[in-house]
XYZ file of C-alpha atoms in Angstrom:
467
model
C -67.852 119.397 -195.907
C -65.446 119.813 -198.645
C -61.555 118.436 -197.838
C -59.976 121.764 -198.646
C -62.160 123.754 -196.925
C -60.452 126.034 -193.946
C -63.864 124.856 -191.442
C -62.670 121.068 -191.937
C -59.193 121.715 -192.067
C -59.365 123.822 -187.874
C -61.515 120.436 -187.442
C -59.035 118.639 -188.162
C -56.130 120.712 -186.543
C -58.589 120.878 -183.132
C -58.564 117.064 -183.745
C -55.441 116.156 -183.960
C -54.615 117.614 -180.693
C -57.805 115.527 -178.752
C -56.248 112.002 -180.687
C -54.197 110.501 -178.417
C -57.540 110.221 -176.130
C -58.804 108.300 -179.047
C -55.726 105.659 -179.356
C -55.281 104.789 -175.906
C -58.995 104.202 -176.034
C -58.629 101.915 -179.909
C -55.465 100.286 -178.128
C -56.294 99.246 -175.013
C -59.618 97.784 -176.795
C -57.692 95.848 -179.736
C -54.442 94.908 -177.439
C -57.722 93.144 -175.570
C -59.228 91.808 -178.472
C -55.838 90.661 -180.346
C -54.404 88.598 -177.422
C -58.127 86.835 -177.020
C -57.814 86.024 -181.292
C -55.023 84.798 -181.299
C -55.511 80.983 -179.883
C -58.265 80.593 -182.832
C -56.386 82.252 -185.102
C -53.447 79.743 -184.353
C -56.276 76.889 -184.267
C -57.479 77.904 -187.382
C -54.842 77.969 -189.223
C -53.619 74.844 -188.264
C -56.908 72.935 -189.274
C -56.829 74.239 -192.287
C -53.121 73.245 -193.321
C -53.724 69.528 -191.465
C -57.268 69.366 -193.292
C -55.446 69.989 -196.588
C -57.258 73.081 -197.381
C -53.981 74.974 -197.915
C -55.907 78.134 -199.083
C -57.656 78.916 -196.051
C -54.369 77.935 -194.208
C -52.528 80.910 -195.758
C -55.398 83.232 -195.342
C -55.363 82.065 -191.474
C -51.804 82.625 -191.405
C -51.576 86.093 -192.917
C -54.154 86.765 -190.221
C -51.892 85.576 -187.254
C -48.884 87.270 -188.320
C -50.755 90.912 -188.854
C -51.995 90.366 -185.171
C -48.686 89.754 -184.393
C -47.499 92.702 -185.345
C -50.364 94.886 -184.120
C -50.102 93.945 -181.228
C -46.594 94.621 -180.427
C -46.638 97.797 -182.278
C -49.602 98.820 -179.999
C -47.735 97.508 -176.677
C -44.980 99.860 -177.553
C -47.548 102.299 -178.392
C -49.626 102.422 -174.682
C -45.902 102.156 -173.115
C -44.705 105.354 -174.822
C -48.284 106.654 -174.607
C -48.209 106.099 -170.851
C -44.419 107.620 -170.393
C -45.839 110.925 -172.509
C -48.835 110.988 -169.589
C -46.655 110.579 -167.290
C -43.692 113.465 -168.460
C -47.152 115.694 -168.578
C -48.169 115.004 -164.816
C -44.687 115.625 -164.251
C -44.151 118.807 -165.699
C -47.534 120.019 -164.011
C -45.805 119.826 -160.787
C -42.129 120.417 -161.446
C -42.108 122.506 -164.643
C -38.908 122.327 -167.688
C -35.839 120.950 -166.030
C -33.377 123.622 -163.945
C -29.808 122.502 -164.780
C -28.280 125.424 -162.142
C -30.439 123.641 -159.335
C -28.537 120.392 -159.727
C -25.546 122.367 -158.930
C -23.445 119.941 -161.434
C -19.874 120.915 -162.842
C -20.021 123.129 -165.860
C -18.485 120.400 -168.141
C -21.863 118.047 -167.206
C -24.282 121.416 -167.179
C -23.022 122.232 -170.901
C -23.287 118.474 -172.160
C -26.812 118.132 -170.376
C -28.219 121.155 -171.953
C -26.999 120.060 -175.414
C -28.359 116.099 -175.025
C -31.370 116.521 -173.010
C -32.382 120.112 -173.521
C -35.726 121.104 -172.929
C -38.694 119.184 -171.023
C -41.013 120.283 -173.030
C -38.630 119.110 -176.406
C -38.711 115.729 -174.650
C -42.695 115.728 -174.106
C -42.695 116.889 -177.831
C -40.955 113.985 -178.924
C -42.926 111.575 -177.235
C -45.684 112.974 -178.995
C -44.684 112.738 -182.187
C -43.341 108.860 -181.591
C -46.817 108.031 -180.125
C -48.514 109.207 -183.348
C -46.200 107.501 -185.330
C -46.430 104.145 -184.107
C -49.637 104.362 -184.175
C -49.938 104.734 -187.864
C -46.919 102.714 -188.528
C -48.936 99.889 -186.904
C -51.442 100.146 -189.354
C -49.468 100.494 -192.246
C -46.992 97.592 -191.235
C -50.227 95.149 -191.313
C -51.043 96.865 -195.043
C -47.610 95.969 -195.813
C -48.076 92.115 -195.118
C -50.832 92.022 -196.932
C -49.506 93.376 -199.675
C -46.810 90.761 -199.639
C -48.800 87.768 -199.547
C -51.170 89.074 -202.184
C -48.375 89.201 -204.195
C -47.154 85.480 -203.318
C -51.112 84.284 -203.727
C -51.439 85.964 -207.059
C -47.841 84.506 -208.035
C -49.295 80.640 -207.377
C -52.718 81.320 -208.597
C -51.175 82.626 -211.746
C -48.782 79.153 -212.497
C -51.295 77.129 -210.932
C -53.929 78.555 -214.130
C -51.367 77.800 -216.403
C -50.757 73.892 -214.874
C -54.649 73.622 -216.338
C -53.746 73.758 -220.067
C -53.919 70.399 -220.393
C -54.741 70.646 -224.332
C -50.895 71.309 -224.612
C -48.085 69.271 -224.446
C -46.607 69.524 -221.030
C -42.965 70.799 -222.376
C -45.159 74.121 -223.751
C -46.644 74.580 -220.155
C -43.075 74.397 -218.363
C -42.207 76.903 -221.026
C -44.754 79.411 -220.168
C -44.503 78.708 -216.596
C -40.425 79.553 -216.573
C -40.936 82.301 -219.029
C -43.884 84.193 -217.049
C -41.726 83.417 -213.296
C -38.349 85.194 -214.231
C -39.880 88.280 -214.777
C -42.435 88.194 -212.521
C -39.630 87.130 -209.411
C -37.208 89.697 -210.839
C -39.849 92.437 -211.182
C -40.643 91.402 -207.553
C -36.987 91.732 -206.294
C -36.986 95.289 -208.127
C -40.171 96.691 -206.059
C -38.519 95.096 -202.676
C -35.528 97.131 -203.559
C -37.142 100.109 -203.785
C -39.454 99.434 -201.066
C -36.257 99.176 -198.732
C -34.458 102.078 -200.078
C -37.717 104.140 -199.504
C -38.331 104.623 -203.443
C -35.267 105.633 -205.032
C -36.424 104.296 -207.971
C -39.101 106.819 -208.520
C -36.269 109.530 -208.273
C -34.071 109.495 -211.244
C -36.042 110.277 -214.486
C -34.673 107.052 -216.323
C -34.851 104.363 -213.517
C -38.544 106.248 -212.908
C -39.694 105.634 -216.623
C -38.318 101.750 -216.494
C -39.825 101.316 -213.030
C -43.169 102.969 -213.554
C -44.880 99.612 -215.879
C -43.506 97.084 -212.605
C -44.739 99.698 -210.159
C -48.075 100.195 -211.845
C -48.274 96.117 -211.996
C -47.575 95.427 -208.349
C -49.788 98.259 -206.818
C -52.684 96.941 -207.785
C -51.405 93.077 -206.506
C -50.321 94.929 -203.228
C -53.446 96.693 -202.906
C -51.637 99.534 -202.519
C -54.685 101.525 -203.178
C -55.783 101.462 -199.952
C -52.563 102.724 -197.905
C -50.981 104.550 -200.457
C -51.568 108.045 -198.673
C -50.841 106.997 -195.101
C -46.998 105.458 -196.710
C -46.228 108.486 -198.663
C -46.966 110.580 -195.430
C -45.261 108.459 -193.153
C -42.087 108.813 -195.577
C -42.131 112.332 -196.022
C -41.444 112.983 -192.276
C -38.246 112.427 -191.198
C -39.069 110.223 -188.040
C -41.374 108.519 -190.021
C -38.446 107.429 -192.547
C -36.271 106.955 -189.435
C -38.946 104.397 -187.452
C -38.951 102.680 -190.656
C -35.404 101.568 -190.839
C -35.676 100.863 -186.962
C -39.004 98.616 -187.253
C -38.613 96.271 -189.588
C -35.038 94.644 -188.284
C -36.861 94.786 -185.260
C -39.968 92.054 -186.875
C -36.932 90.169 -188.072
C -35.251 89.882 -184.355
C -38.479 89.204 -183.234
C -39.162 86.318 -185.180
C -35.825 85.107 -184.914
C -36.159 84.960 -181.163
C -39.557 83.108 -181.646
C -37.775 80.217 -183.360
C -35.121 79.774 -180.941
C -35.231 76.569 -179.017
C -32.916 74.984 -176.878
C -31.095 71.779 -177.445
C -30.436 69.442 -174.696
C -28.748 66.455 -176.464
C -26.711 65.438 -179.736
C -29.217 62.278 -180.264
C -32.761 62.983 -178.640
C -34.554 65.436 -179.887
C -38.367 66.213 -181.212
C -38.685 64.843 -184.780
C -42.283 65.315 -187.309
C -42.196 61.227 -187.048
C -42.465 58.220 -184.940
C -40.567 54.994 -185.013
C -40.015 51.675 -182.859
C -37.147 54.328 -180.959
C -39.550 57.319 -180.631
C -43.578 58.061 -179.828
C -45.148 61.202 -181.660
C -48.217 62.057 -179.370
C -49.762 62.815 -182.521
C -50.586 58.936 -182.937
C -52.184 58.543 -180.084
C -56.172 59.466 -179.357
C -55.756 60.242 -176.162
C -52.553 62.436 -176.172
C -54.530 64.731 -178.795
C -57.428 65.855 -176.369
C -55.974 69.613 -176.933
C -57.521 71.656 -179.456
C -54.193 72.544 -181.191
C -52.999 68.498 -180.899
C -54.064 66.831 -184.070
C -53.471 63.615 -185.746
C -50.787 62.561 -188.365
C -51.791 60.081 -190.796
C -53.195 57.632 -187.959
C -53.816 56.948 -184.915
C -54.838 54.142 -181.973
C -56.235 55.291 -178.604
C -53.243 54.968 -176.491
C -49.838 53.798 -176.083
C -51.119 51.426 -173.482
C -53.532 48.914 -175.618
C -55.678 46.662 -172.260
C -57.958 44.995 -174.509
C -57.993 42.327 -177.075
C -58.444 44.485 -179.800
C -56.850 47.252 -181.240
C -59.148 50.402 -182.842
C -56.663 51.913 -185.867
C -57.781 55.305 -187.729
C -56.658 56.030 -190.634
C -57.171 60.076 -191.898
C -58.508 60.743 -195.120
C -57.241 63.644 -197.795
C -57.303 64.679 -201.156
C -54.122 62.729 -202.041
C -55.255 59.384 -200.878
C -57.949 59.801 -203.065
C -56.393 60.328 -205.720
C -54.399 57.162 -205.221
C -57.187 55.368 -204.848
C -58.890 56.934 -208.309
C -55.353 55.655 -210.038
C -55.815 52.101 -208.343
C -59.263 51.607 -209.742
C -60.161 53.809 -212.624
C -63.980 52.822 -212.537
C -64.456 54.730 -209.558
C -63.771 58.388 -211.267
C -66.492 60.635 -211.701
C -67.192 62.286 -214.724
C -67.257 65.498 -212.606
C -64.504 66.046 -209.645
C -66.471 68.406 -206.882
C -64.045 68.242 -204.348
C -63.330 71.693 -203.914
C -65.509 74.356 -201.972
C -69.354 73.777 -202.408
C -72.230 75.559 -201.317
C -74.329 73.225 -198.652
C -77.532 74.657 -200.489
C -76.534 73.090 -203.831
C -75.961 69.987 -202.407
C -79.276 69.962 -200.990
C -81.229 71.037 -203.910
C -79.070 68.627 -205.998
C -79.552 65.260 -203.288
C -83.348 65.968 -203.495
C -84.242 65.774 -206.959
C -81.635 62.719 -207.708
C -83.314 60.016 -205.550
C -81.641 57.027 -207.661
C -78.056 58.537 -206.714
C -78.162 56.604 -203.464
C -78.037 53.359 -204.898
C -75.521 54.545 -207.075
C -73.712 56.210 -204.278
C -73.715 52.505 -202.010
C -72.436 50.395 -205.245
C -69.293 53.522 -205.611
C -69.141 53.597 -201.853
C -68.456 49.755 -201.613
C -65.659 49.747 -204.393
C -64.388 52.670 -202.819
C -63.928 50.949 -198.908
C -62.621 47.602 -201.292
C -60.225 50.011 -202.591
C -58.504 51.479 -199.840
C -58.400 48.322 -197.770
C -56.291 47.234 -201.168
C -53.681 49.762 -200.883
C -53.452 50.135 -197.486
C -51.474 47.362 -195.564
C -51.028 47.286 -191.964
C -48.942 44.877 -189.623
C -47.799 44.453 -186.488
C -44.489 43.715 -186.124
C -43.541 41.260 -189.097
C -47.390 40.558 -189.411
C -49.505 41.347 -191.699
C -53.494 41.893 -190.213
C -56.227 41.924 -192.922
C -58.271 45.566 -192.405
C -61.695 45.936 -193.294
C -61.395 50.002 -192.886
C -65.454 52.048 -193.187
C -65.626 55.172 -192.848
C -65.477 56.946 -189.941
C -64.971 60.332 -187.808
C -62.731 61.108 -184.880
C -63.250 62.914 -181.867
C -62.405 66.179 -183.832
C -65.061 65.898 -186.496
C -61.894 64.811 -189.295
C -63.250 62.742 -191.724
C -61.283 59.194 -192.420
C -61.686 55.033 -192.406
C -61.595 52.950 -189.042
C -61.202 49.479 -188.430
C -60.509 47.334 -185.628
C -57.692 44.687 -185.391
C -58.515 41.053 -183.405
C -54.573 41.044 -181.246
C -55.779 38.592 -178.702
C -52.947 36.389 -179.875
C -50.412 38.722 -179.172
C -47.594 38.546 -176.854
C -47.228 41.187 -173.942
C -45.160 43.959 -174.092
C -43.803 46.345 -176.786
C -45.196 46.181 -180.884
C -45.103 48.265 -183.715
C -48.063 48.918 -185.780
C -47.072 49.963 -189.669
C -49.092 50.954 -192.374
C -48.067 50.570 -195.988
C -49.402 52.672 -198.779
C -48.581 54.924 -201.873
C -46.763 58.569 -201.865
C -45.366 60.721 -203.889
C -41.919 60.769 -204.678
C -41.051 64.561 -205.414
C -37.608 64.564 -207.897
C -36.297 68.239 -208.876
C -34.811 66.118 -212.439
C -38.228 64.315 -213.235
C -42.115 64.439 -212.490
C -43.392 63.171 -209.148
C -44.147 59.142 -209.466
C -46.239 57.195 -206.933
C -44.240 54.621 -204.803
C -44.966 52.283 -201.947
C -43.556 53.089 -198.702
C -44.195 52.992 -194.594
C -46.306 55.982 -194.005
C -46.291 55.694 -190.187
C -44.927 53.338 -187.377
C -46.709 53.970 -184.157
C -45.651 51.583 -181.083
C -47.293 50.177 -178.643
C -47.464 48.000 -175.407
C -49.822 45.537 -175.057
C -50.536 44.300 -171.217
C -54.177 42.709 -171.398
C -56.706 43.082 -168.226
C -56.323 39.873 -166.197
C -59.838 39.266 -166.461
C -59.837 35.499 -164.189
C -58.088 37.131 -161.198
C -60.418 40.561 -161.864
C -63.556 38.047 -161.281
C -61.351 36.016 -158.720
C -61.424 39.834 -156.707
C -64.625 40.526 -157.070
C -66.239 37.250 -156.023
C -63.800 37.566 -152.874
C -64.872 41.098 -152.700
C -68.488 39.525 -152.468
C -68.068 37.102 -150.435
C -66.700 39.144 -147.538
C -69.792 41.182 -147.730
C -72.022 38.966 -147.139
C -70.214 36.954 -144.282
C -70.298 41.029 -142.755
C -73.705 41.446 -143.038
């Protein structure tokens, strides 16, 4: 059936009229299915920022905010949906409004009549903001997209040009500044005439000037693929209206979500844990909840009863490379960190049968390595690790080791780990310094194990004179 035809075009006016059947039915299904994604769309994105796979992070995040806004645009959407039912079932039984029957002055008849005006106007408008929203909600989630394609393709793009190694690193901080004013002013330019509803395209000079950066950032938008429901949505005047309403709206909204109240001048929550503060982040079994996840190391509780004390330390891509600038022998001719098929590996472990010996010799330099430049004490004493490799309770990959503190006094102690960081400078390149990643504290109140076996002989003993 051809688009222009006048068959599809009365199926599509007889269509039109049967759709809000349709999007109470698509709403009430994806208000369902958004509010049971979004707790593993949360999760997800923040294992993949914690696991330092920053990628997947931002594609998990672009995810959470689009349901975001779905969602409320499609609460709003059943509400008015519900209120244009509702003005229906109304009329049914009571018909268009009769101003004389109120019997009001003629001063409040007159005004009434001119605000309100007809039912039916009313149950028309309701309409018309039902379909709307609808659309809008779609488009709105198009619209994020776009925007974070844009930022994606912006990194990708400097991040390609950090790889020209074979020139001198002045020439790559020259391209880099020369491709990002044009490309953030070019940006600020399509914003602009994104919020004044494409001005831009209007004039015939600003049109010919704008039409090379338009051109550009369609295709990085994707603009392909919701370019006729936009232009459509503008060219109705509630449309253009909704739109000015909508997005302050977002910004309130996300405004409101970062609010949080503040109870003191001196304690508050902090990213960091110190011999005045405890991060539950540190501690194994304050991180039981899926969204809880360790920072840079942990111990099992805050309350340590035995006479040793388990310490794990988390792995990532930076320590590694730390470790690779500690002991140059142990870089591989090929880096494959990075995303990997599981099949390749396979094929690749089975026909290389002398790469485990290999693998043990690397591996053992490797462990020697880290338990190098990774110091830990308690207190003002140092304690000699011997980390191995290990897994936590979450499956996140990272060294272990267990420290002998059966000569340590009761009560409070700080555990401290040493190691190298980056030291980010706007006036110079990043260098690599030593520094306390983490304090974690700690009381230390060991089982009474004489008067435990002092209880249970009595315990014992009583039984037997019973029986």
């Amino acid at each position: 059936m051809k688009y222009n035809s006048p068959k599809f075009k009365k199926w599509l006016d007889t269509l039109q009229q049967e759709s809000w059947q349709l999007e109470l039915i698509i709403s009430g299904f994806a208000i369902y299915g958004l509010f049971a994604a979004y707790e593993p769309l949360k999760l997800k994105a923040i294992t993949s920022n914690i696991s330092g796979v920053e990628q997947f992070g931002t594609i998990w995040a672009i995810a959470l905010i689009c349901c975001q806004i779905f969602t409320f645009n499609l609460i709003i959407h059943v509400l008015l949906r519900g209120l244009w039912i509702g003005a229906i079932g109304l009329r049914y039984v009571s018909g268009d409004i009769n101003y004389a029957s109120l019997n009001y002055s003629d001063k409040f008849t007159s005004y009434l009549k001119k605000k309100v005006g007809s039912f039916d106007r009313y149950i028309a408008s309701l309409e018309a903001y039902c379909s709307i929203i609808f659309a809008a909600s779609f488009l709105m989630i198009f619209y994020v997209i776009g925007f974070f394609t844009v930022t994606i393709s912006f990194v990708l793009i400097i991040q390609s040009f950090e790889l020209l190694t074979f020139l001198p690193k002045w020439a790559i901080r020259t391209i880099i500044i020369t491709f990002i004013i044009p490309f953030f002013l070019s940006s600020i330019i399509v914003f602009i005439d994104f919020l004044g509803q494409g001005f831009l395209k209007k004039k015939k000079w600003t049109s010919t000037l704008y039409f090379p950066i338009y051109w550009v950032f369609s295709k990085l938008t994707l603009s392909f693929l919701y370019r006729p429901l936009a232009y459509n949505f503008l060219d109705n005047k509630l449309g253009k209206r909704l739109s000015f309403i909508l997005l302050p709206i977002y910004l309130i909204v996300v405004i409101i979500n970062t609010l949080e109240y503040k109870s003191s001048n001196y304690l508050n929550s902090t990213n960091y844990s110190s011999q005045y503060q405890i991060l539950s982040e540190h501690y194994d079994n304050l991180s039981t909840k899926e969204t809880y996840f360790i920072n840079i190391a942990s111990i099992p509780s805050k309350l340590i009863e035995t006479r040793f004390l388990p310490v794990f330390l988390l792995h990532n891509k930076e320590m590694e490379d730390f470790i690779y600038d500690k002991n140059s022998n142990l870089i591989p001719k090929d880096d494959n960190r990075g995303f990997q098929s599981s099949t390749t590996n396979g094929i690749k472990s089975g026909f290389n049968d002398a790469a485990g010996i290999k693998d043990s010799l690397n591996l053992k330099e490797y462990l020697k390595t880290v338990n190098e430049i990774y110091k830990i004490h308690i207190d003002s004493n140092i304690y000699l690790s011997d980390f191995i490799i290990s897994s936590n309770a979450k499956d996140r990959m990272g060294f272990e080791t267990y420290l002998n503190i059966k000569n340590l006094d009761e009560g409070k102690h700080i555990l401290t780990i040493t190691g190298p960081t980056k030291e980010n400078k706007l006036d110079s390149e990043s260098k690599t310094i030593e520094k306390v990643l983490v304090n974690i504290p700690f009381w230390y109140f060991p089982e009474n194990i004489s008067s435990s076996n002092t209880q249970n002989n009595r315990i014992a003993a009583d039984t037997i004179l019973t029986n």
